[in-house]
Every structure is written in C-alpha cells, then in structure tokens.
mmCIF file of C-alpha atoms in Angstrom:
data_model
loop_
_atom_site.group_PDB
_atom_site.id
_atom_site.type_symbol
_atom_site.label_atom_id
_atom_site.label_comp_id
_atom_site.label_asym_id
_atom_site.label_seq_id
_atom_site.Cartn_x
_atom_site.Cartn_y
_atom_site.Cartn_z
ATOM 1 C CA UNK A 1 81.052 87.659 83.481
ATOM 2 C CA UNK A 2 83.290 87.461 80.228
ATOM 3 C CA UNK A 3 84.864 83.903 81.596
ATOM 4 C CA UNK A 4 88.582 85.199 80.284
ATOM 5 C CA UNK A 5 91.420 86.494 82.216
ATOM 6 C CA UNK A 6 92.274 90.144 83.023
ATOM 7 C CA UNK A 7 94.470 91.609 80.917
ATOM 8 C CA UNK A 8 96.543 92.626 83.988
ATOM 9 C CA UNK A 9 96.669 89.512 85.978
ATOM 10 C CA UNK A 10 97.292 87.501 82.321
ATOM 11 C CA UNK A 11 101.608 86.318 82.030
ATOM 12 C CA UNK A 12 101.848 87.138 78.091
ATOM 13 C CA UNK A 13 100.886 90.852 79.240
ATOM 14 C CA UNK A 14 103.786 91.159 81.867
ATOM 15 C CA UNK A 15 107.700 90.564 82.282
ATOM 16 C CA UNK A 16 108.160 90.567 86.105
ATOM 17 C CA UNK A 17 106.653 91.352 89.234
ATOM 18 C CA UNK A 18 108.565 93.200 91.410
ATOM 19 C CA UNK A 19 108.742 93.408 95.108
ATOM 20 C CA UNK A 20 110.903 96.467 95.963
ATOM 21 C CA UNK A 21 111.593 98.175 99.075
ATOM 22 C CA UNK A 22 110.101 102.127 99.585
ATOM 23 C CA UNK A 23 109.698 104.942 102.473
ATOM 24 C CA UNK A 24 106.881 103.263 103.593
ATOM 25 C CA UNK A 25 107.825 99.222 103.139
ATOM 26 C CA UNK A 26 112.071 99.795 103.406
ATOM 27 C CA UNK A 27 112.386 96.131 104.243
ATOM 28 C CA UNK A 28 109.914 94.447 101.885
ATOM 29 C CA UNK A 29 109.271 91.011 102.590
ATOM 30 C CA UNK A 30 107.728 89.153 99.206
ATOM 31 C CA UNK A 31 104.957 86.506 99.860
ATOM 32 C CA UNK A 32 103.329 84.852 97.283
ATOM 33 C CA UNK A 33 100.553 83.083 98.035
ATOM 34 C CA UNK A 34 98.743 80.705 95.069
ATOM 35 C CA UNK A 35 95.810 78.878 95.091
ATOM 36 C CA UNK A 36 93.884 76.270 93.136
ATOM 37 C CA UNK A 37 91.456 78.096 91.530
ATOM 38 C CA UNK A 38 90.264 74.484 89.387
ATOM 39 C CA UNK A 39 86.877 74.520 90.990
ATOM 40 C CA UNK A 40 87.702 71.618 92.925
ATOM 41 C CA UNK A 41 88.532 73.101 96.068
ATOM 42 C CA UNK A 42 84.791 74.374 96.538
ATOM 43 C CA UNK A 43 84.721 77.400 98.600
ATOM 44 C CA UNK A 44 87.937 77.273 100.081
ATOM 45 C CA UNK A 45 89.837 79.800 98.185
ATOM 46 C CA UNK A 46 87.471 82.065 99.115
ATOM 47 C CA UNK A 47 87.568 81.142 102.691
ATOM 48 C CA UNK A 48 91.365 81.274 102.770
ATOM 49 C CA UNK A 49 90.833 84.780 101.298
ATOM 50 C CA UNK A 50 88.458 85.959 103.769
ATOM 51 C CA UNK A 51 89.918 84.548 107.202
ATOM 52 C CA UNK A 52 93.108 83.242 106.499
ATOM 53 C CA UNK A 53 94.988 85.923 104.945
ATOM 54 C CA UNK A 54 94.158 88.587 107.592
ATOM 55 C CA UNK A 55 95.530 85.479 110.366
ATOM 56 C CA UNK A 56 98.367 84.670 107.731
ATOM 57 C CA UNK A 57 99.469 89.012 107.566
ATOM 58 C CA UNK A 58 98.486 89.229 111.235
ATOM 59 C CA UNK A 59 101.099 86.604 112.794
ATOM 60 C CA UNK A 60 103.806 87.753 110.241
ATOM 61 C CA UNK A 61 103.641 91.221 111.511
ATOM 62 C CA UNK A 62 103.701 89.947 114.533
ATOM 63 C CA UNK A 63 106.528 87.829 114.313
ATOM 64 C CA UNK A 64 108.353 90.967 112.526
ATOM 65 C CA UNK A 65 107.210 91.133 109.040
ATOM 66 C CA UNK A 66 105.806 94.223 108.812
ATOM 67 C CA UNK A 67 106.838 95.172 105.450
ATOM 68 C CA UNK A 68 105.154 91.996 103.890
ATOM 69 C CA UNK A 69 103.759 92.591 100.395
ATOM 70 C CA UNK A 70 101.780 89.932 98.866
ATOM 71 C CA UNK A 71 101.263 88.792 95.815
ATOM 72 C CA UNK A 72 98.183 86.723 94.867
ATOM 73 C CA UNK A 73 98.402 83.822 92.137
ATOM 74 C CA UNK A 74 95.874 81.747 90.386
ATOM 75 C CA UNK A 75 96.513 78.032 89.321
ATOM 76 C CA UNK A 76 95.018 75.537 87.330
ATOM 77 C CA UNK A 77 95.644 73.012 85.144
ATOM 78 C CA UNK A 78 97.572 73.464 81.984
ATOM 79 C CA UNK A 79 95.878 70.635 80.332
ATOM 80 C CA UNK A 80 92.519 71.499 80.259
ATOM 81 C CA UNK A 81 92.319 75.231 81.638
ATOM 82 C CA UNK A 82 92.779 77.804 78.892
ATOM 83 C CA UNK A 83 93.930 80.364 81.942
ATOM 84 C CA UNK A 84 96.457 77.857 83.983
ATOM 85 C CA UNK A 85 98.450 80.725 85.632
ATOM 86 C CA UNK A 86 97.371 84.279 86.851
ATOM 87 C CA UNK A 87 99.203 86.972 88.537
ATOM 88 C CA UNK A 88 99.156 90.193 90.563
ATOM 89 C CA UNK A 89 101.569 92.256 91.320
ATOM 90 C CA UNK A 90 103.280 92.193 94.769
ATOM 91 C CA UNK A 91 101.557 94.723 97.494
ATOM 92 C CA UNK A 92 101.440 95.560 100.640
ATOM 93 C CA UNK A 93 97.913 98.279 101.335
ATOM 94 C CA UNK A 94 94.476 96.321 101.522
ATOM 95 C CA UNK A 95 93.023 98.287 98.734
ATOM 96 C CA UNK A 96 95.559 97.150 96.033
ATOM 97 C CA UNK A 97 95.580 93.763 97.617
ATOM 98 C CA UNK A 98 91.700 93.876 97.154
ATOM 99 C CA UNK A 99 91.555 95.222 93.515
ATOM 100 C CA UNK A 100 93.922 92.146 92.591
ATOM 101 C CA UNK A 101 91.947 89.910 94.067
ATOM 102 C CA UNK A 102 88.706 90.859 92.457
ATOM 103 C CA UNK A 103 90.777 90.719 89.015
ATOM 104 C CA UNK A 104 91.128 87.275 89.609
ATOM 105 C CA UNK A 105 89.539 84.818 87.273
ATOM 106 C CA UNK A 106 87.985 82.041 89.290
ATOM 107 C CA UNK A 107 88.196 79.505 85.674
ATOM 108 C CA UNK A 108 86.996 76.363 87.828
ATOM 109 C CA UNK A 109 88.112 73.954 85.454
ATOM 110 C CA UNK A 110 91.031 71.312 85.806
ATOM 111 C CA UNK A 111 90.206 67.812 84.313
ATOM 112 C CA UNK A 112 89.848 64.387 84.418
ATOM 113 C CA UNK A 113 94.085 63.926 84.472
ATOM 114 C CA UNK A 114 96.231 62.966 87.793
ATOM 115 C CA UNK A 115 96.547 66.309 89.048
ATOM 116 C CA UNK A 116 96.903 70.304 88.428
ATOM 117 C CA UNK A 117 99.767 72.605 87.512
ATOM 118 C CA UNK A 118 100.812 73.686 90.803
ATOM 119 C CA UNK A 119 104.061 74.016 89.127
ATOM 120 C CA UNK A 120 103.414 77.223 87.628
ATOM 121 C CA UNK A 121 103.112 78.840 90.873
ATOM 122 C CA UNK A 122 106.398 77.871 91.339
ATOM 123 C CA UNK A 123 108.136 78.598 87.572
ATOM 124 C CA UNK A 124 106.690 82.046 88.192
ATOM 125 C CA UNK A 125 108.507 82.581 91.726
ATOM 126 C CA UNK A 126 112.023 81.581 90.397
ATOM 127 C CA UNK A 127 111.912 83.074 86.603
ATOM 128 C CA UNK A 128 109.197 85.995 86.391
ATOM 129 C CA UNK A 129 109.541 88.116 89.689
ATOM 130 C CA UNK A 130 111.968 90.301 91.230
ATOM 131 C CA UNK A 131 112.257 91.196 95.163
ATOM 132 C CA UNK A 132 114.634 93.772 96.723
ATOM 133 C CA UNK A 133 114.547 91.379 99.948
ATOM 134 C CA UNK A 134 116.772 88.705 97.829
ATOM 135 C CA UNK A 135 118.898 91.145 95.513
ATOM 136 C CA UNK A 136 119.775 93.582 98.034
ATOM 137 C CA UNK A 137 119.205 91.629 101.537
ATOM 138 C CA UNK A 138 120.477 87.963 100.482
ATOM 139 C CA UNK A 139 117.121 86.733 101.830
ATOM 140 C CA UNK A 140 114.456 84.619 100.942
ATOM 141 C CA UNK A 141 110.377 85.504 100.806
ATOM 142 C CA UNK A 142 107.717 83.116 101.099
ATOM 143 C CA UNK A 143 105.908 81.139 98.706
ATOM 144 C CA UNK A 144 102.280 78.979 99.596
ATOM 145 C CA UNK A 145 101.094 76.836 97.202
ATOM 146 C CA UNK A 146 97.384 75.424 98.665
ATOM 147 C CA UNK A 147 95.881 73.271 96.679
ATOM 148 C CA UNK A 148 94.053 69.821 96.772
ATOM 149 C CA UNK A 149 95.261 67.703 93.989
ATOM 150 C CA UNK A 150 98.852 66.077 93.332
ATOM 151 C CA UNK A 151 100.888 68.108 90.764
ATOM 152 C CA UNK A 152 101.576 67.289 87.621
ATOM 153 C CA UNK A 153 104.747 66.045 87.426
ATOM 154 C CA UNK A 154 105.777 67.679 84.332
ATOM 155 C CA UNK A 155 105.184 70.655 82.480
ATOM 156 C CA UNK A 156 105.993 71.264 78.893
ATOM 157 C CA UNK A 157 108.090 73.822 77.445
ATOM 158 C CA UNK A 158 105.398 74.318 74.715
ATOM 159 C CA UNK A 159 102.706 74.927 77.397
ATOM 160 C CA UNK A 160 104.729 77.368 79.286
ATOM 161 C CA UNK A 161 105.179 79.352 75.947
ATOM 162 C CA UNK A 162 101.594 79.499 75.362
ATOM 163 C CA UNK A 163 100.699 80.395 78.855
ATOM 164 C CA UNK A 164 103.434 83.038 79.613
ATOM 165 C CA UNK A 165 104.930 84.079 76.201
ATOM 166 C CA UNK A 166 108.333 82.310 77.229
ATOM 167 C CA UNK A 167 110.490 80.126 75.456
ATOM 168 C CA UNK A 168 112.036 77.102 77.090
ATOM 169 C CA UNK A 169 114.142 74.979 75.351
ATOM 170 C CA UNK A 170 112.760 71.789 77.121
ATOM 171 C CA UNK A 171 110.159 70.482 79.381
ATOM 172 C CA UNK A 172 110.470 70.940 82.991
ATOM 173 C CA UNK A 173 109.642 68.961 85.965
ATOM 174 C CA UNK A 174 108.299 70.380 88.696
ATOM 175 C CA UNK A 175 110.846 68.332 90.836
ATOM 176 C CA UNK A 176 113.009 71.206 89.118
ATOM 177 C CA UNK A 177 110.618 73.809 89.445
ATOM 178 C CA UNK A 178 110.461 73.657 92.754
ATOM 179 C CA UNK A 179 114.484 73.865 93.288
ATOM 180 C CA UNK A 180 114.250 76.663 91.223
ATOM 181 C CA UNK A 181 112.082 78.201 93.504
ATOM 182 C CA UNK A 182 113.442 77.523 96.677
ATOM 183 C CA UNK A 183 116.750 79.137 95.676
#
C-alpha cells in the first residue's frame, strides 16, 4: 500500500543474515532463493512461491536436507528501481518463512536498459550473510537466482552504497560477483 520497502527486509537496516545451526536445525543447510521482482516476470514469482517452493523444500528433505532454512530475496534493477535488493532473514518454520514473504515489496519496476541487477542477489550471498554450514562444516548452501532478463554486467560501487549502506572502493562486475559467491 505505501509502495516502499520494509524496514526489515531493507540492506541499510541490517549487517548480516545469519544461518546458524540450533536443537531443532543442528545441521542448517542455507538456501537462498531470489527472484525478479521487476514486474516483468508477470505472475511467476508468485507461482514459484506457491508451488515451487513446497516441491523445491520437499525433494531437499528428501534427498537429506532436512535442516534447510531459507532465505527469500528480492531483485530489481539498480538503475531504475529505488528498492533493487531486499532481504529476509534465513528460516526454516513456514510461519517465519510466510511473514518474510508477505514483507516483501513486489516494486515491479526495472527499465528500458539491457537487463536487471541479478548481481545483488549474489553480492549479498558472498559479503552480507553468515551460515554455520560453511564456518563450522566447510560446506557450501545453495543460492537460486530466477529471473528473466540478462544481468547487468556491472554494478557500481556508488549504487551498492546507496542500496546497502556499504562502501566499495570500486565497481564490481558481476563476472566477480558471482565468484564471490560461489566460494
């Protein structure tokens, strides 16, 4: 109704997410899953909300992940969105999951450029979360990134300040980014 972002979900209002390990989850297994929330992509996000998460959870349990914890992120475009990059924290109950969801701002903007900033997705996986699974374990989580334009090949250290609050002393690539991420 207010067309901003909450102040939860919102980068400048947040250090970290964490994904750590607890007597009910004492193998956490971080996922973050980020979608393109531009506009362009119609009712999709929605429908990947509604059907494919609970297939998505549902085989990694099966396959052994049953201490996943997700964490749901929101991309645009860093050009012309005024809310590129949104974030929950990582969890692992439906209700939590749920309230995060409903946090999220669907902006539907983007903008006549080549692409969107899936890139942020993937600057906020390698410098802004925190997951006992790597630290402790040695092992990696998952990261989707489902969107339906090509990304943007760079993205400027002055737009990451404004979006997160973070200083980077040049621009990044998202060549880079998503080396960063994979690591």
């Amino acid at each position: 109704k207010e067309r901003k972002i909450h102040h939860d979900m919102d980068p400048k209002n947040f250090k970290i997410r964490e994904a750590r390990d607890n007597a009910d989850h004492p193998a956490t297994i971080p996922i973050i899953l980020a979608l393109d929330v531009t506009g362009s992509m119609g009712h999709i996000p929605h429908d990947l909300i509604k059907d494919g998460l609970p297939k998505l959870m549902g085989n990694l349990i099966q396959k052994g992940a049953k201490d996943a914890c997700i964490c749901f992120v929101a991309v645009g475009d860093h050009v012309y969105d005024k809310f590129p990059l949104q974030a929950g924290q990582f969890e692992a109950a439906d209700e939590p999951l749920d309230m995060w969801l409903t946090r999220t701002f669907l902006e539907e903007g983007g903008g006549s450029n080549p692409g969107e900033s899936y890139s942020l997705a993937w600057y906020f996986a390698a410098r802004r979360t925190a997951t006992d699974c790597f630290e402790k374990r040695g092992k990696k989580g998952f990261l989707f990134t489902i969107g339906d334009e090509p990304n943007l090949y760079e993205l400027p250290a002055s737009a990451v300040k404004a979006i997160t609050g973070d200083n980077p002393q040049s621009t990044l690539t998202s060549k880079d980014l998503l080396k960063e991420a994979q690591k």
